[in-house]
């Protein structure tokens, strides 16, 4: 891939890992951060910092990549799309808000931009997309993480995270409810829902398991075309245990696909 100009929204764990990989490959990277962001101190000298989409436009990004959270999707992505930039978002859970999703899709469609959705910490979305129109489709997702990942939620339920003897089901419901309840953790369920039968038809279970090693995602799909079952066990990002390490690599792979003359869909 020839050298590109890429704007990252945010410069936290995922964006910093991604920026390192992009710079090593010769790309020019800038980051859009709030003026008071604590991440400013970690941005290397050769990564320009901008604080508004207007300022970002002067950088003339060929692609914008969001790795900043649901609020950034609401606050920054509409303006990027209305300037015709393609935007790859990792905080897909924000799209559980129907109005926001429709607004972003409309702006992208009418201004020549493109809203690109990252598969992030999950895989096999190609299969889910292929069966998404099946008559008898049933898609279920289960998240299983150790108590350390859910310490605050466990305490709120009266459990001691350090002394949990058996698993606790924290949530069961639809992907729409899950994305709203856990904005930092359930982007994966949102990606599955959007690839498949939608937010209200995708079943989600969130389990805290003292025997769990790492963050596991289990997906089952059944339809008239057959069955699919996968389990992915992700290691946490060294810089943020709430995010999986693989996410920055997944974004890098998506960026390479976006600019490549050959794409695997
Ligand atoms: N799709 C997936 O599989 C997946 C997996 C993990 C995380 N994520 C998403 O990626 C996001 C980033 O993860 P992280 O581990 O890098 O988080 P982090 O907390 O380490 O970093 C967040 C960064 O975003 C910046 N930021 C926050 N709000 C902003 C705004 N409105 N405008 C500009 N910058 C803003 C912060 O200053 C910080 O630099 C998460 O919030 C989550 O939504 C997606």
Coordinates of N, CA and C in Angstrom, one line a residue, residues 28-149:
X28 N 1.5 8.8 6.9 CA 1.4 10.0 7.7 C 0.2 10.0 8.5
X29 N 0.4 10.2 9.8 CA -0.7 10.1 10.8 C -0.9 11.4 11.5
X30 N -2.2 11.8 11.7 CA -2.6 12.9 12.6 C -3.6 12.4 13.5
X31 N -3.8 13.1 14.6 CA -4.9 12.6 15.6 C -5.7 13.8 16.0
X32 N -7.0 13.5 16.0 CA -8.0 14.5 16.5 C -8.3 14.2 18.0
X33 N -7.9 15.2 18.8 CA -8.2 15.0 20.3 C -8.9 16.2 20.8
X34 N -9.6 16.0 21.9 CA -10.2 17.1 22.6 C -9.0 18.0 23.2
X35 N -9.3 19.3 23.3 CA -8.2 20.2 23.8 C -7.7 19.8 25.2
X36 N -8.6 19.2 26.0 CA -8.2 18.8 27.4 C -7.8 17.3 27.5
X37 N -7.6 16.6 26.4 CA -7.4 15.2 26.4 C -6.0 14.9 27.1
X38 N -6.1 13.9 28.0 CA -4.9 13.5 28.7 C -3.9 12.7 27.8
X39 N -4.5 12.2 26.6 CA -3.7 11.5 25.6 C -2.7 12.3 24.9
X40 N -2.8 13.7 25.0 CA -1.9 14.5 24.2 C -0.4 14.2 24.5
X41 N -0.1 13.9 25.8 CA 1.3 13.7 26.2 C 1.9 12.5 25.6
X42 N 1.1 11.5 25.1 CA 1.7 10.3 24.6 C 1.9 10.4 23.1
X43 N 1.4 11.5 22.4 CA 1.5 11.6 21.0 C 2.9 11.9 20.5
X44 N 3.5 11.1 19.7 CA 4.9 11.4 19.2 C 4.9 12.6 18.4
X45 N 6.1 13.2 18.2 CA 6.3 14.5 17.5 C 5.9 14.4 16.1
X46 N 6.0 13.3 15.4 CA 5.7 13.2 14.0 C 4.2 12.9 13.8
X47 N 3.4 12.9 14.8 CA 1.9 12.8 14.6 C 1.3 14.1 15.0
X48 N 0.7 14.8 14.0 CA 0.1 16.1 14.2 C -1.1 16.0 15.1
X49 N -1.4 16.9 16.0 CA -2.6 16.9 16.8 C -3.5 18.0 16.3
X50 N -4.8 17.7 16.0 CA -5.8 18.7 15.7 C -6.9 18.6 16.7
X51 N -7.6 19.7 16.9 CA -8.7 19.7 17.9 C -10.1 19.9 17.3
X52 N -10.2 20.0 16.0 CA -11.5 20.1 15.4 C -11.5 19.5 14.0
X53 N -12.7 19.2 13.5 CA -12.7 18.6 12.2 C -12.3 19.6 11.1
X54 N -12.6 20.8 11.4 CA -12.2 21.9 10.4 C -10.7 21.9 10.3
X55 N -10.0 21.8 11.4 CA -8.5 21.8 11.4 C -8.0 20.5 10.7
X56 N -8.8 19.4 11.0 CA -8.4 18.1 10.4 C -8.5 18.2 8.9
X57 N -9.4 18.9 8.4 CA -9.6 19.0 6.9 C -8.4 19.5 6.2
X58 N -7.7 20.4 6.9 CA -6.4 21.0 6.3 C -5.4 19.9 6.2
X59 N -5.5 18.9 7.0 CA -4.5 17.7 6.9 C -4.9 16.8 5.7
X60 N -6.1 17.0 5.2 CA -6.6 16.3 4.0 C -6.5 14.8 4.1
X61 N -7.2 14.2 5.1 CA -7.1 12.7 5.3 C -7.7 12.0 4.2
X62 N -7.0 10.9 3.8 CA -7.6 9.9 2.9 C -8.6 9.0 3.5
X63 N -8.4 8.8 4.9 CA -9.2 7.9 5.7 C -9.2 8.4 7.1
X64 N -10.4 8.4 7.7 CA -10.5 8.7 9.2 C -10.8 7.4 9.9
X65 N -10.1 7.2 11.0 CA -10.3 6.0 11.8 C -10.7 6.4 13.2
X66 N -11.8 6.0 13.7 CA -12.3 6.3 15.0 C -11.9 5.2 16.0
X67 N -11.2 5.6 17.1 CA -10.9 4.6 18.2 C -11.0 5.4 19.4
X68 N -12.1 6.0 19.7 CA -12.3 7.0 20.8 C -13.5 6.7 21.7
X69 N -14.5 6.0 21.2 CA -15.6 5.7 22.1 C -16.9 6.2 21.4
X70 N -18.0 5.9 22.0 CA -19.4 6.2 21.5 C -19.6 7.7 21.3
X71 N -19.1 8.5 22.3 CA -19.3 9.9 22.3 C -18.7 10.5 21.0
X72 N -17.5 10.0 20.7 CA -16.8 10.5 19.5 C -17.6 10.2 18.2
X73 N -18.2 9.1 18.2 CA -19.0 8.7 17.0 C -20.1 9.7 16.8
X74 N -20.7 10.1 17.9 CA -21.8 11.1 17.9 C -21.3 12.5 17.6
X75 N -20.2 12.9 18.2 CA -19.7 14.3 18.2 C -18.9 14.6 16.9
X76 N -18.1 13.7 16.4 CA -17.1 14.0 15.4 C -17.4 13.4 14.1
X77 N -17.9 12.1 14.1 CA -18.1 11.4 12.8 C -19.0 12.1 11.8
X78 N -20.2 12.7 12.3 CA -21.1 13.3 11.3 C -20.4 14.4 10.5
X79 N -19.6 15.2 11.1 CA -18.9 16.3 10.4 C -17.8 15.7 9.5
X80 N -17.1 14.6 9.9 CA -16.1 14.0 9.0 C -16.9 13.5 7.7
X81 N -18.0 12.8 7.9 CA -18.7 12.3 6.7 C -19.3 13.4 5.9
X82 N -19.7 14.5 6.5 CA -20.3 15.5 5.7 C -19.2 16.2 4.8
X83 N -17.9 16.0 5.2 CA -16.8 16.6 4.3 C -16.4 15.6 3.3
X84 N -17.1 14.4 3.2 CA -16.8 13.4 2.2 C -15.7 12.5 2.6
X85 N -15.2 12.5 3.8 CA -14.2 11.5 4.2 C -14.8 10.1 4.5
X86 N -14.1 9.1 4.0 CA -14.5 7.8 4.5 C -14.1 7.6 6.0
X87 N -14.9 7.0 6.8 CA -14.7 6.9 8.2 C -14.8 5.5 8.7
X88 N -13.8 4.9 9.2 CA -13.8 3.5 9.7 C -14.0 3.7 11.2
X89 N -15.1 3.1 11.7 CA -15.4 3.2 13.2 C -15.2 1.9 13.9
X90 N -14.6 2.0 15.1 CA -14.4 0.8 15.9 C -15.5 0.8 17.0
X91 N -16.0 1.9 17.4 CA -17.0 2.0 18.5 C -18.4 1.8 17.9
X92 N -18.6 0.6 17.3 CA -19.8 0.3 16.5 C -21.0 0.2 17.4
X93 N -20.8 0.0 18.7 CA -22.0 -0.1 19.6 C -22.8 1.2 19.6
X94 N -22.2 2.3 19.3 CA -22.9 3.6 19.2 C -24.0 3.5 18.2
X95 N -24.0 2.6 17.3 CA -25.0 2.5 16.2 C -26.3 1.8 16.7
X96 N -26.3 1.4 18.0 CA -27.5 0.8 18.6 C -28.6 1.9 18.6
X97 N -28.1 3.2 18.5 CA -29.0 4.3 18.5 C -29.5 4.5 17.0
X98 N -30.7 4.0 16.7 CA -31.2 4.0 15.4 C -31.1 5.3 14.6
X99 N -31.5 6.4 15.3 CA -31.5 7.7 14.7 C -30.1 8.1 14.3
X100 N -29.1 7.8 15.2 CA -27.7 8.2 14.8 C -27.2 7.4 13.6
X101 N -27.6 6.1 13.6 CA -27.1 5.2 12.5 C -27.7 5.7 11.2
X102 N -29.0 6.0 11.2 CA -29.7 6.5 10.0 C -29.0 7.9 9.6
X103 N -28.8 8.7 10.5 CA -28.2 10.0 10.2 C -26.8 9.8 9.6
X104 N -26.0 9.0 10.1 CA -24.6 8.8 9.6 C -24.7 8.2 8.2
X105 N -25.6 7.2 8.0 CA -25.7 6.6 6.7 C -26.2 7.6 5.6
X106 N -27.1 8.4 6.1 CA -27.6 9.5 5.1 C -26.5 10.5 4.7
X107 N -25.8 10.9 5.7 CA -24.7 11.9 5.4 C -23.7 11.3 4.5
X108 N -23.3 10.0 4.8 CA -22.3 9.3 4.0 C -22.8 9.2 2.6
X109 N -24.1 8.9 2.4 CA -24.7 8.7 1.1 C -24.8 10.0 0.3
X110 N -25.1 11.1 1.0 CA -25.3 12.3 0.3 C -24.1 13.2 0.1
X111 N -23.0 12.9 0.8 CA -21.8 13.7 0.7 C -20.6 13.0 0.1
X112 N -20.8 11.8 -0.4 CA -19.7 11.0 -1.0 C -18.8 10.4 0.0
X113 N -19.1 10.5 1.3 CA -18.2 9.8 2.3 C -18.6 8.3 2.4
X114 N -18.1 7.6 3.3 CA -18.4 6.2 3.4 C -18.2 5.8 4.9
X115 N -19.3 5.2 5.5 CA -19.2 4.7 6.9 C -18.7 3.3 6.8
X116 N -17.5 3.0 7.3 CA -16.9 1.7 7.3 C -16.9 1.1 8.7
X117 N -17.4 -0.1 8.9 CA -17.6 -0.7 10.2 C -16.5 -1.8 10.4
X118 N -15.7 -1.6 11.5 CA -14.6 -2.5 11.7 C -15.1 -3.8 12.4
X119 N -14.6 -4.9 12.0 CA -15.0 -6.2 12.7 C -14.3 -6.2 14.1
X120 N -13.3 -5.5 14.3 CA -12.7 -5.3 15.6 C -12.2 -6.6 16.2
X121 N -12.7 -6.9 17.5 CA -12.2 -8.1 18.2 C -12.9 -9.4 17.8
X122 N -13.8 -9.3 16.8 CA -14.5 -10.5 16.4 C -14.1 -10.9 15.0
X123 N -14.4 -12.2 14.7 CA -14.1 -12.7 13.3 C -15.4 -13.3 12.8
X124 N -15.3 -13.9 11.5 CA -16.3 -14.7 10.9 C -17.6 -13.9 10.5
X125 N -17.4 -12.5 10.4 CA -18.6 -11.7 10.0 C -18.9 -11.9 8.6
X126 N -18.0 -12.4 7.8 CA -18.3 -12.7 6.4 C -19.4 -13.8 6.3
X127 N -19.3 -14.8 7.2 CA -20.3 -15.9 7.2 C -21.6 -15.3 7.6
X128 N -21.6 -14.5 8.7 CA -22.8 -14.0 9.2 C -23.5 -13.1 8.2
X129 N -22.7 -12.3 7.4 CA -23.3 -11.5 6.4 C -24.0 -12.4 5.3
X130 N -23.3 -13.5 5.0 CA -23.8 -14.4 4.0 C -25.2 -15.0 4.3
X131 N -25.4 -15.3 5.6 CA -26.6 -15.9 6.0 C -27.7 -14.9 6.5
X132 N -27.3 -13.6 6.5 CA -28.2 -12.6 7.1 C -29.6 -12.6 6.6
X133 N -29.8 -13.0 5.4 CA -31.2 -12.9 4.8 C -31.9 -14.3 4.9
X134 N -31.3 -15.2 5.6 CA -31.9 -16.6 5.7 C -33.3 -16.5 6.4
X135 N -34.2 -17.4 6.0 CA -35.5 -17.3 6.6 C -35.5 -17.8 8.1
X136 N -34.7 -18.8 8.4 CA -34.7 -19.3 9.8 C -33.3 -19.0 10.4
X137 N -33.0 -17.8 10.6 CA -31.7 -17.4 11.2 C -31.8 -17.2 12.7
X138 N -30.9 -17.8 13.4 CA -30.8 -17.5 14.8 C -29.3 -17.3 15.2
X139 N -29.0 -16.1 15.7 CA -27.6 -15.7 16.0 C -27.5 -15.4 17.5
X140 N -26.6 -16.0 18.1 CA -26.4 -15.8 19.6 C -24.9 -15.5 19.9
X141 N -24.7 -14.6 20.8 CA -23.3 -14.2 21.2 C -23.2 -14.3 22.7
X142 N -22.0 -14.9 23.1 CA -21.7 -15.0 24.5 C -20.4 -14.4 24.8
X143 N -20.3 -13.4 25.7 CA -19.0 -12.9 26.2 C -18.7 -13.5 27.5
X144 N -17.5 -14.0 27.7 CA -17.1 -14.6 28.9 C -15.7 -14.0 29.3
X145 N -15.7 -13.3 30.5 CA -14.5 -12.6 30.9 C -14.2 -12.9 32.4
X146 N -13.0 -12.8 32.9 CA -12.7 -13.0 34.3 C -13.2 -11.9 35.2
X147 N -13.3 -12.1 36.5 CA -13.9 -11.1 37.4 C -13.1 -9.7 37.3
X148 N -11.8 -9.7 37.0 CA -11.1 -8.4 36.9 C -11.7 -7.5 35.9
X149 N -12.3 -8.1 34.8 CA -12.8 -7.2 33.8 C -14.2 -6.6 34.2

